[in-house]
């Protein structure tokens, strides 16, 4: 093998690994929504977990990616350790699909229809379709489809280039002697483990083994231990991914390692016993591409059959290996391991944003109650919730910005933009809650109270604020367009209430029934409540924008208000519902 063949082999290997990488990434993006649905239907049942792991891995063509994803789910609380065990087992079987696809390169026949199944026959067509989709389609999903086809064509071209470069090794005595070393099962397992650990993909390392098999020098006796070792080497990715995760995520990574180590130890022992006692002739025969794919599938299925009744044992084993240490494990709300599946990362962001929204609304309502009847316990609770909303906003903002820099679908991008806009409004609502608490404390410390009329007016506007909060929260959590359209009319009513209450306050100052000091506090309270309704309007506008695929909130709200009978009807309904004391009398006098 001369220097030019070595360079050709390196080029083919590089194309093969690159093609596998971009195909897997594109498949993950293209199947994002489907992956979310599959994960959402997970149950504790063994069959559901196995099929999920098998199906997801068959789609994204990487058991390592599936396992890293599972670790992210466990770390974020989306999946239990028991569910993870079954999914990991299924992933080990699902990854064998790749070897079967690569084995098509070994088809040899003079029949035209059979030859069409050979990758060298159909990959040029796939590459042509892929480049058309990628260059000329604007739709993100079609571009991803193009990248999948281009990735597949690239890896198959790399596979054939690599196979062609090493084919001359069949007559090399040095290469033959090297492969004889791997007849030692332990060395074979080590070689497979090291190779896979380096390139971090068992599918890719099996593909490399298949490429070497075209030389005719790779026997089944050498190939089978190497395949067993590849299952151990692929655990490196999961182990690295678990660094910095919580204990359950580390246990999930340890399950992956334990499953493969135990399976390899058991079946390698069986392999050695069979070879020693019966010395099957097939072990000395040359392994074909189909033979390696079959050996890979059989081994992984046997491991699953062996370990499936032992899932309880595996769970206890990893719990012993990574014991509970009270007080040292902090739950991670968002996990960067989910960046590989943006749709699921966004699903988790939505859950955290929902927690932020609930906390914010609760803080504001409790602050309104504390202003009406002050208590230190209630004030402390509001401040605690406001600090929690700050934490949620920082966490979500940073995570969503990082997620948005990745290649994500148009719908996912719109969802991320919506969340980035809305979390700021919910956080500010909680800030206004703390402002109300400070106003209540100021009155309490100086032993001042609102006048009876001001108290009655406060009851009206606080009722309107409580309703607009509830409507906005429902619109955000459920994407409810009808609820979102109710917010703006009520916000306009609250604006009018604020102006009327301000005028009423000026009259009280003029007739001496209200002190100037209390008046300043009252003005701050009205401003805070009115701004809360503004934030609710922003939240509802964002929901309307997303429904209309438009990101201009002010334009959406302006269009809704303009010549809208629906808006006018709701405005009149809320105007009657939230009437200040004395408004009815003033109307009669004017009449």
PDB file of C-alpha atoms in Angstrom, residues 190-460:
ATOM      1  CA  UNK A 190      -9.777  -3.734  23.024  1.00  0.00           C
ATOM      2  CA  UNK A 191      -9.222  -2.746  19.396  1.00  0.00           C
ATOM      3  CA  UNK A 192     -12.958  -2.288  18.798  1.00  0.00           C
ATOM      4  CA  UNK A 193     -13.376  -0.309  22.040  1.00  0.00           C
ATOM      5  CA  UNK A 194     -10.444   2.022  21.349  1.00  0.00           C
ATOM      6  CA  UNK A 195     -11.425   2.686  17.719  1.00  0.00           C
ATOM      7  CA  UNK A 196     -15.020   3.479  18.667  1.00  0.00           C
ATOM      8  CA  UNK A 197     -13.976   5.614  21.652  1.00  0.00           C
ATOM      9  CA  UNK A 198     -11.765   7.704  19.357  1.00  0.00           C
ATOM     10  CA  UNK A 199     -14.384   8.368  16.663  1.00  0.00           C
ATOM     11  CA  UNK A 200     -17.308   8.213  19.162  1.00  0.00           C
ATOM     12  CA  UNK A 201     -19.634   6.258  16.903  1.00  0.00           C
ATOM     13  CA  UNK A 202     -20.176   2.514  16.858  1.00  0.00           C
ATOM     14  CA  UNK A 203     -21.987   2.818  13.505  1.00  0.00           C
ATOM     15  CA  UNK A 204     -18.936   4.498  11.982  1.00  0.00           C
ATOM     16  CA  UNK A 205     -16.500   1.951  13.436  1.00  0.00           C
ATOM     17  CA  UNK A 206     -18.625  -0.921  12.117  1.00  0.00           C
ATOM     18  CA  UNK A 207     -18.561   0.811   8.725  1.00  0.00           C
ATOM     19  CA  UNK A 208     -14.753   0.967   8.866  1.00  0.00           C
ATOM     20  CA  UNK A 209     -14.657  -2.750   9.732  1.00  0.00           C
ATOM     21  CA  UNK A 210     -16.915  -3.458   6.762  1.00  0.00           C
ATOM     22  CA  UNK A 211     -14.613  -1.448   4.508  1.00  0.00           C
ATOM     23  CA  UNK A 212     -11.630  -3.535   5.669  1.00  0.00           C
ATOM     24  CA  UNK A 213     -13.653  -6.694   5.069  1.00  0.00           C
ATOM     25  CA  UNK A 214     -13.444  -6.164   1.297  1.00  0.00           C
ATOM     26  CA  UNK A 215      -9.809  -7.243   1.511  1.00  0.00           C
ATOM     27  CA  UNK A 216     -11.013 -10.769   2.349  1.00  0.00           C
ATOM     28  CA  UNK A 217      -8.534 -10.928   5.234  1.00  0.00           C
ATOM     29  CA  UNK A 218     -10.976 -10.103   8.079  1.00  0.00           C
ATOM     30  CA  UNK A 219     -12.281 -13.399   9.454  1.00  0.00           C
ATOM     31  CA  UNK A 220     -15.431 -13.808  11.536  1.00  0.00           C
ATOM     32  CA  UNK A 221     -13.193 -14.961  14.387  1.00  0.00           C
ATOM     33  CA  UNK A 222     -11.509 -11.537  14.430  1.00  0.00           C
ATOM     34  CA  UNK A 223     -14.579  -9.456  13.488  1.00  0.00           C
ATOM     35  CA  UNK A 224     -16.926 -10.695  16.248  1.00  0.00           C
ATOM     36  CA  UNK A 225     -14.719  -9.639  19.228  1.00  0.00           C
ATOM     37  CA  UNK A 226     -14.063  -6.287  17.523  1.00  0.00           C
ATOM     38  CA  UNK A 227     -17.837  -5.774  17.179  1.00  0.00           C
ATOM     39  CA  UNK A 228     -18.260  -6.605  20.876  1.00  0.00           C
ATOM     40  CA  UNK A 229     -15.593  -4.060  21.785  1.00  0.00           C
ATOM     41  CA  UNK A 230     -17.281  -1.403  19.673  1.00  0.00           C
ATOM     42  CA  UNK A 231     -20.312  -1.559  21.953  1.00  0.00           C
ATOM     43  CA  UNK A 232     -18.112  -0.697  24.930  1.00  0.00           C
ATOM     44  CA  UNK A 233     -16.257   2.092  23.099  1.00  0.00           C
ATOM     45  CA  UNK A 234     -19.480   3.864  22.158  1.00  0.00           C
ATOM     46  CA  UNK A 235     -20.202   4.421  25.881  1.00  0.00           C
ATOM     47  CA  UNK A 236     -17.455   7.067  26.020  1.00  0.00           C
ATOM     48  CA  UNK A 237     -19.772   9.678  24.474  1.00  0.00           C
ATOM     49  CA  UNK A 238     -22.456   9.081  27.106  1.00  0.00           C
ATOM     50  CA  UNK A 239     -19.946   9.093  29.962  1.00  0.00           C
ATOM     51  CA  UNK A 240     -18.496  12.417  28.798  1.00  0.00           C
ATOM     52  CA  UNK A 241     -22.007  13.807  28.415  1.00  0.00           C
ATOM     53  CA  UNK A 242     -22.888  12.940  32.024  1.00  0.00           C
ATOM     54  CA  UNK A 243     -20.105  15.118  33.444  1.00  0.00           C
ATOM     55  CA  UNK A 244     -21.732  17.879  35.454  1.00  0.00           C
ATOM     56  CA  UNK A 245     -25.172  16.249  35.335  1.00  0.00           C
ATOM     57  CA  UNK A 246     -27.241  15.209  38.335  1.00  0.00           C
ATOM     58  CA  UNK A 247     -26.950  11.766  39.899  1.00  0.00           C
ATOM     59  CA  UNK A 248     -29.815  10.200  37.910  1.00  0.00           C
ATOM     60  CA  UNK A 249     -28.286  11.348  34.612  1.00  0.00           C
ATOM     61  CA  UNK A 250     -24.926   9.888  35.692  1.00  0.00           C
ATOM     62  CA  UNK A 251     -26.743   6.670  36.548  1.00  0.00           C
ATOM     63  CA  UNK A 252     -28.266   6.599  33.043  1.00  0.00           C
ATOM     64  CA  UNK A 253     -24.758   6.869  31.528  1.00  0.00           C
ATOM     65  CA  UNK A 254     -23.567   4.153  33.887  1.00  0.00           C
ATOM     66  CA  UNK A 255     -26.495   1.942  32.805  1.00  0.00           C
ATOM     67  CA  UNK A 256     -25.279   2.273  29.207  1.00  0.00           C
ATOM     68  CA  UNK A 257     -21.744   1.260  30.199  1.00  0.00           C
ATOM     69  CA  UNK A 258     -22.846  -1.562  32.533  1.00  0.00           C
ATOM     70  CA  UNK A 259     -25.271  -2.965  29.961  1.00  0.00           C
ATOM     71  CA  UNK A 260     -22.560  -3.176  27.287  1.00  0.00           C
ATOM     72  CA  UNK A 261     -19.778  -4.397  29.583  1.00  0.00           C
ATOM     73  CA  UNK A 262     -21.926  -7.165  31.110  1.00  0.00           C
ATOM     74  CA  UNK A 263     -23.315  -8.171  27.709  1.00  0.00           C
ATOM     75  CA  UNK A 264     -19.838  -8.268  26.168  1.00  0.00           C
ATOM     76  CA  UNK A 265     -18.357 -10.226  29.105  1.00  0.00           C
ATOM     77  CA  UNK A 266     -21.106 -12.863  28.977  1.00  0.00           C
ATOM     78  CA  UNK A 267     -21.241 -13.362  25.215  1.00  0.00           C
ATOM     79  CA  UNK A 268     -17.462 -13.144  24.788  1.00  0.00           C
ATOM     80  CA  UNK A 269     -17.177 -15.998  27.314  1.00  0.00           C
ATOM     81  CA  UNK A 270     -19.751 -17.980  25.331  1.00  0.00           C
ATOM     82  CA  UNK A 271     -17.865 -17.177  22.105  1.00  0.00           C
ATOM     83  CA  UNK A 272     -14.548 -18.394  23.579  1.00  0.00           C
ATOM     84  CA  UNK A 273     -16.124 -21.602  24.897  1.00  0.00           C
ATOM     85  CA  UNK A 274     -17.732 -22.409  21.521  1.00  0.00           C
ATOM     86  CA  UNK A 275     -14.494 -21.701  19.667  1.00  0.00           C
ATOM     87  CA  UNK A 276     -12.454 -23.851  22.078  1.00  0.00           C
ATOM     88  CA  UNK A 277     -14.869 -26.805  22.131  1.00  0.00           C
ATOM     89  CA  UNK A 278     -16.231 -26.885  18.590  1.00  0.00           C
ATOM     90  CA  UNK A 279     -13.833 -24.723  16.515  1.00  0.00           C
ATOM     91  CA  UNK A 280     -16.499 -23.806  13.901  1.00  0.00           C
ATOM     92  CA  UNK A 281     -14.996 -23.436  10.426  1.00  0.00           C
ATOM     93  CA  UNK A 282     -17.048 -20.276   9.833  1.00  0.00           C
ATOM     94  CA  UNK A 283     -14.849 -18.392  12.312  1.00  0.00           C
ATOM     95  CA  UNK A 284     -11.844 -18.804   9.984  1.00  0.00           C
ATOM     96  CA  UNK A 285     -13.714 -17.786   6.847  1.00  0.00           C
ATOM     97  CA  UNK A 286     -13.601 -14.233   5.512  1.00  0.00           C
ATOM     98  CA  UNK A 287     -16.306 -11.901   6.831  1.00  0.00           C
ATOM     99  CA  UNK A 288     -18.495 -10.189   4.239  1.00  0.00           C
ATOM    100  CA  UNK A 289     -20.246  -6.841   4.581  1.00  0.00           C
ATOM    101  CA  UNK A 290     -23.566  -8.670   5.125  1.00  0.00           C
ATOM    102  CA  UNK A 291     -21.918 -11.049   7.586  1.00  0.00           C
ATOM    103  CA  UNK A 292     -20.597  -8.190   9.730  1.00  0.00           C
ATOM    104  CA  UNK A 293     -24.013  -6.462   9.692  1.00  0.00           C
ATOM    105  CA  UNK A 294     -25.659  -9.742  10.751  1.00  0.00           C
ATOM    106  CA  UNK A 295     -23.087 -10.352  13.517  1.00  0.00           C
ATOM    107  CA  UNK A 296     -23.602  -6.796  14.779  1.00  0.00           C
ATOM    108  CA  UNK A 297     -27.396  -7.235  14.911  1.00  0.00           C
ATOM    109  CA  UNK A 298     -27.294 -10.701  16.482  1.00  0.00           C
ATOM    110  CA  UNK A 299     -24.863  -9.597  19.197  1.00  0.00           C
ATOM    111  CA  UNK A 300     -26.941  -6.555  20.176  1.00  0.00           C
ATOM    112  CA  UNK A 301     -30.183  -8.554  20.151  1.00  0.00           C
ATOM    113  CA  UNK A 302     -28.573 -11.229  22.348  1.00  0.00           C
ATOM    114  CA  UNK A 303     -27.401  -8.529  24.788  1.00  0.00           C
ATOM    115  CA  UNK A 304     -30.941  -7.144  24.944  1.00  0.00           C
ATOM    116  CA  UNK A 305     -32.438 -10.610  25.505  1.00  0.00           C
ATOM    117  CA  UNK A 306     -29.885 -11.253  28.254  1.00  0.00           C
ATOM    118  CA  UNK A 307     -30.344  -7.962  30.084  1.00  0.00           C
ATOM    119  CA  UNK A 308     -34.064  -7.327  29.609  1.00  0.00           C
ATOM    120  CA  UNK A 309     -35.110  -9.515  32.569  1.00  0.00           C
ATOM    121  CA  UNK A 310     -32.335  -7.841  34.593  1.00  0.00           C
ATOM    122  CA  UNK A 311     -33.464  -4.203  34.366  1.00  0.00           C
ATOM    123  CA  UNK A 312     -34.257  -4.190  38.080  1.00  0.00           C
ATOM    124  CA  UNK A 313     -30.764  -5.503  38.805  1.00  0.00           C
ATOM    125  CA  UNK A 314     -29.213  -2.852  36.546  1.00  0.00           C
ATOM    126  CA  UNK A 315     -31.134  -0.105  38.340  1.00  0.00           C
ATOM    127  CA  UNK A 316     -29.997  -1.362  41.764  1.00  0.00           C
ATOM    128  CA  UNK A 317     -26.427  -1.768  40.509  1.00  0.00           C
ATOM    129  CA  UNK A 318     -26.075   1.809  39.279  1.00  0.00           C
ATOM    130  CA  UNK A 319     -27.825   3.119  42.403  1.00  0.00           C
ATOM    131  CA  UNK A 320     -25.137   1.374  44.455  1.00  0.00           C
ATOM    132  CA  UNK A 321     -22.377   2.652  42.180  1.00  0.00           C
ATOM    133  CA  UNK A 322     -23.712   6.232  42.394  1.00  0.00           C
ATOM    134  CA  UNK A 323     -25.455   6.428  45.806  1.00  0.00           C
ATOM    135  CA  UNK A 324     -27.711   9.219  47.008  1.00  0.00           C
ATOM    136  CA  UNK A 325     -25.923  11.967  48.892  1.00  0.00           C
ATOM    137  CA  UNK A 326     -28.556  14.239  50.471  1.00  0.00           C
ATOM    138  CA  UNK A 327     -27.940  17.915  49.991  1.00  0.00           C
ATOM    139  CA  UNK A 328     -25.373  17.587  47.196  1.00  0.00           C
ATOM    140  CA  UNK A 329     -27.589  17.137  44.144  1.00  0.00           C
ATOM    141  CA  UNK A 330     -29.295  20.200  42.692  1.00  0.00           C
ATOM    142  CA  UNK A 331     -31.907  19.756  39.961  1.00  0.00           C
ATOM    143  CA  UNK A 332     -30.949  21.329  36.659  1.00  0.00           C
ATOM    144  CA  UNK A 333     -33.981  22.969  35.043  1.00  0.00           C
ATOM    145  CA  UNK A 334     -32.468  23.263  31.551  1.00  0.00           C
ATOM    146  CA  UNK A 335     -29.829  21.036  30.054  1.00  0.00           C
ATOM    147  CA  UNK A 336     -27.577  21.875  27.093  1.00  0.00           C
ATOM    148  CA  UNK A 337     -27.587  18.175  26.160  1.00  0.00           C
ATOM    149  CA  UNK A 338     -31.049  18.842  24.730  1.00  0.00           C
ATOM    150  CA  UNK A 339     -29.601  21.259  22.125  1.00  0.00           C
ATOM    151  CA  UNK A 340     -29.210  18.214  19.864  1.00  0.00           C
ATOM    152  CA  UNK A 341     -33.030  17.988  19.699  1.00  0.00           C
ATOM    153  CA  UNK A 342     -34.214  21.629  19.581  1.00  0.00           C
ATOM    154  CA  UNK A 343     -37.936  20.791  19.622  1.00  0.00           C
ATOM    155  CA  UNK A 344     -37.539  18.898  22.903  1.00  0.00           C
ATOM    156  CA  UNK A 345     -35.295  21.639  24.308  1.00  0.00           C
ATOM    157  CA  UNK A 346     -38.081  24.115  23.513  1.00  0.00           C
ATOM    158  CA  UNK A 347     -40.635  21.842  25.140  1.00  0.00           C
ATOM    159  CA  UNK A 348     -38.549  21.981  28.316  1.00  0.00           C
ATOM    160  CA  UNK A 349     -38.207  25.778  27.968  1.00  0.00           C
ATOM    161  CA  UNK A 350     -41.983  26.008  27.711  1.00  0.00           C
ATOM    162  CA  UNK A 351     -42.318  24.094  30.988  1.00  0.00           C
ATOM    163  CA  UNK A 352     -39.846  26.381  32.761  1.00  0.00           C
ATOM    164  CA  UNK A 353     -41.545  29.445  31.233  1.00  0.00           C
ATOM    165  CA  UNK A 354     -44.886  28.120  32.536  1.00  0.00           C
ATOM    166  CA  UNK A 355     -43.366  27.905  36.017  1.00  0.00           C
ATOM    167  CA  UNK A 356     -42.115  31.497  35.624  1.00  0.00           C
ATOM    168  CA  UNK A 357     -45.573  32.659  34.504  1.00  0.00           C
ATOM    169  CA  UNK A 358     -47.395  30.944  37.387  1.00  0.00           C
ATOM    170  CA  UNK A 359     -44.885  32.301  39.918  1.00  0.00           C
ATOM    171  CA  UNK A 360     -45.129  35.828  38.531  1.00  0.00           C
ATOM    172  CA  UNK A 361     -48.943  35.928  38.499  1.00  0.00           C
ATOM    173  CA  UNK A 362     -49.074  34.450  41.990  1.00  0.00           C
ATOM    174  CA  UNK A 363     -46.582  37.065  43.268  1.00  0.00           C
ATOM    175  CA  UNK A 364     -48.617  39.956  41.847  1.00  0.00           C
ATOM    176  CA  UNK A 365     -51.918  38.683  43.272  1.00  0.00           C
ATOM    177  CA  UNK A 366     -50.351  38.166  46.703  1.00  0.00           C
ATOM    178  CA  UNK A 367     -48.826  41.654  46.567  1.00  0.00           C
ATOM    179  CA  UNK A 368     -52.263  43.165  45.802  1.00  0.00           C
ATOM    180  CA  UNK A 369     -53.666  41.282  48.797  1.00  0.00           C
ATOM    181  CA  UNK A 370     -50.762  42.506  50.955  1.00  0.00           C
ATOM    182  CA  UNK A 371     -51.409  46.122  49.921  1.00  0.00           C
ATOM    183  CA  UNK A 372     -55.049  45.794  50.955  1.00  0.00           C
ATOM    184  CA  UNK A 373     -54.133  44.067  54.227  1.00  0.00           C
ATOM    185  CA  UNK A 374     -50.415  44.055  54.957  1.00  0.00           C
ATOM    186  CA  UNK A 375     -48.596  41.092  56.525  1.00  0.00           C
ATOM    187  CA  UNK A 376     -44.851  40.462  56.774  1.00  0.00           C
ATOM    188  CA  UNK A 377     -45.277  36.785  55.854  1.00  0.00           C
ATOM    189  CA  UNK A 378     -47.049  37.712  52.609  1.00  0.00           C
ATOM    190  CA  UNK A 379     -44.448  40.363  51.798  1.00  0.00           C
ATOM    191  CA  UNK A 380     -41.611  37.854  52.305  1.00  0.00           C
ATOM    192  CA  UNK A 381     -43.390  35.348  50.064  1.00  0.00           C
ATOM    193  CA  UNK A 382     -43.755  37.928  47.260  1.00  0.00           C
ATOM    194  CA  UNK A 383     -40.054  38.835  47.427  1.00  0.00           C
ATOM    195  CA  UNK A 384     -39.086  35.168  47.351  1.00  0.00           C
ATOM    196  CA  UNK A 385     -41.210  34.592  44.250  1.00  0.00           C
ATOM    197  CA  UNK A 386     -39.804  37.692  42.569  1.00  0.00           C
ATOM    198  CA  UNK A 387     -36.251  36.368  43.082  1.00  0.00           C
ATOM    199  CA  UNK A 388     -37.347  33.045  41.603  1.00  0.00           C
ATOM    200  CA  UNK A 389     -38.735  34.792  38.496  1.00  0.00           C
ATOM    201  CA  UNK A 390     -35.381  36.595  38.105  1.00  0.00           C
ATOM    202  CA  UNK A 391     -33.623  33.218  38.211  1.00  0.00           C
ATOM    203  CA  UNK A 392     -36.025  31.720  35.664  1.00  0.00           C
ATOM    204  CA  UNK A 393     -35.652  34.689  33.301  1.00  0.00           C
ATOM    205  CA  UNK A 394     -31.828  34.585  33.409  1.00  0.00           C
ATOM    206  CA  UNK A 395     -31.842  30.818  32.911  1.00  0.00           C
ATOM    207  CA  UNK A 396     -34.332  30.880  30.022  1.00  0.00           C
ATOM    208  CA  UNK A 397     -32.865  33.949  28.332  1.00  0.00           C
ATOM    209  CA  UNK A 398     -29.341  32.520  28.213  1.00  0.00           C
ATOM    210  CA  UNK A 399     -30.548  29.079  27.141  1.00  0.00           C
ATOM    211  CA  UNK A 400     -32.852  30.365  24.396  1.00  0.00           C
ATOM    212  CA  UNK A 401     -30.203  32.689  22.952  1.00  0.00           C
ATOM    213  CA  UNK A 402     -27.739  29.788  22.723  1.00  0.00           C
ATOM    214  CA  UNK A 403     -30.426  27.533  21.246  1.00  0.00           C
ATOM    215  CA  UNK A 404     -31.371  30.161  18.644  1.00  0.00           C
ATOM    216  CA  UNK A 405     -27.800  30.235  17.302  1.00  0.00           C
ATOM    217  CA  UNK A 406     -28.153  26.601  16.243  1.00  0.00           C
ATOM    218  CA  UNK A 407     -29.810  25.331  13.093  1.00  0.00           C
ATOM    219  CA  UNK A 408     -33.460  24.993  14.080  1.00  0.00           C
ATOM    220  CA  UNK A 409     -36.705  24.845  12.134  1.00  0.00           C
ATOM    221  CA  UNK A 410     -38.815  27.939  11.372  1.00  0.00           C
ATOM    222  CA  UNK A 411     -41.542  26.886  13.831  1.00  0.00           C
ATOM    223  CA  UNK A 412     -38.981  26.249  16.568  1.00  0.00           C
ATOM    224  CA  UNK A 413     -37.355  29.613  15.863  1.00  0.00           C
ATOM    225  CA  UNK A 414     -40.730  31.373  16.169  1.00  0.00           C
ATOM    226  CA  UNK A 415     -41.426  29.546  19.432  1.00  0.00           C
ATOM    227  CA  UNK A 416     -38.025  30.579  20.826  1.00  0.00           C
ATOM    228  CA  UNK A 417     -38.644  34.220  19.827  1.00  0.00           C
ATOM    229  CA  UNK A 418     -42.065  34.123  21.513  1.00  0.00           C
ATOM    230  CA  UNK A 419     -40.593  32.806  24.746  1.00  0.00           C
ATOM    231  CA  UNK A 420     -37.777  35.384  24.717  1.00  0.00           C
ATOM    232  CA  UNK A 421     -40.346  38.174  24.384  1.00  0.00           C
ATOM    233  CA  UNK A 422     -42.799  36.873  26.950  1.00  0.00           C
ATOM    234  CA  UNK A 423     -40.458  35.928  29.817  1.00  0.00           C
ATOM    235  CA  UNK A 424     -39.366  39.549  30.197  1.00  0.00           C
ATOM    236  CA  UNK A 425     -42.974  40.673  30.605  1.00  0.00           C
ATOM    237  CA  UNK A 426     -43.740  38.047  33.233  1.00  0.00           C
ATOM    238  CA  UNK A 427     -40.555  38.928  35.142  1.00  0.00           C
ATOM    239  CA  UNK A 428     -41.522  42.631  35.158  1.00  0.00           C
ATOM    240  CA  UNK A 429     -44.970  41.767  36.495  1.00  0.00           C
ATOM    241  CA  UNK A 430     -43.309  40.194  39.540  1.00  0.00           C
ATOM    242  CA  UNK A 431     -41.131  43.334  39.898  1.00  0.00           C
ATOM    243  CA  UNK A 432     -44.287  45.445  40.104  1.00  0.00           C
ATOM    244  CA  UNK A 433     -45.487  43.081  42.818  1.00  0.00           C
ATOM    245  CA  UNK A 434     -42.428  43.996  44.906  1.00  0.00           C
ATOM    246  CA  UNK A 435     -43.167  47.691  44.229  1.00  0.00           C
ATOM    247  CA  UNK A 436     -46.657  47.200  45.670  1.00  0.00           C
ATOM    248  CA  UNK A 437     -45.152  45.523  48.734  1.00  0.00           C
ATOM    249  CA  UNK A 438     -42.834  48.497  49.247  1.00  0.00           C
ATOM    250  CA  UNK A 439     -45.797  50.863  48.994  1.00  0.00           C
ATOM    251  CA  UNK A 440     -47.728  48.784  51.530  1.00  0.00           C
ATOM    252  CA  UNK A 441     -44.722  48.783  53.889  1.00  0.00           C
ATOM    253  CA  UNK A 442     -44.386  52.553  53.605  1.00  0.00           C
ATOM    254  CA  UNK A 443     -48.002  53.067  54.638  1.00  0.00           C
ATOM    255  CA  UNK A 444     -47.709  50.458  57.388  1.00  0.00           C
ATOM    256  CA  UNK A 445     -44.508  51.952  58.883  1.00  0.00           C
ATOM    257  CA  UNK A 446     -45.983  55.471  58.987  1.00  0.00           C
ATOM    258  CA  UNK A 447     -49.343  54.163  60.191  1.00  0.00           C
ATOM    259  CA  UNK A 448     -51.227  55.700  57.294  1.00  0.00           C
ATOM    260  CA  UNK A 449     -54.304  54.261  55.573  1.00  0.00           C
ATOM    261  CA  UNK A 450     -56.237  54.794  52.379  1.00  0.00           C
ATOM    262  CA  UNK A 451     -59.516  56.651  52.584  1.00  0.00           C
ATOM    263  CA  UNK A 452     -62.648  54.562  52.410  1.00  0.00           C
ATOM    264  CA  UNK A 453     -63.369  55.743  48.869  1.00  0.00           C
ATOM    265  CA  UNK A 454     -59.803  55.020  47.717  1.00  0.00           C
ATOM    266  CA  UNK A 455     -60.085  51.553  49.255  1.00  0.00           C
ATOM    267  CA  UNK A 456     -63.305  50.920  47.304  1.00  0.00           C
ATOM    268  CA  UNK A 457     -61.646  52.104  44.082  1.00  0.00           C
ATOM    269  CA  UNK A 458     -58.650  49.853  44.761  1.00  0.00           C
ATOM    270  CA  UNK A 459     -60.987  46.858  45.086  1.00  0.00           C
ATOM    271  CA  UNK A 460     -62.349  47.581  41.592  1.00  0.00           C
TER     272      UNK A 460
END
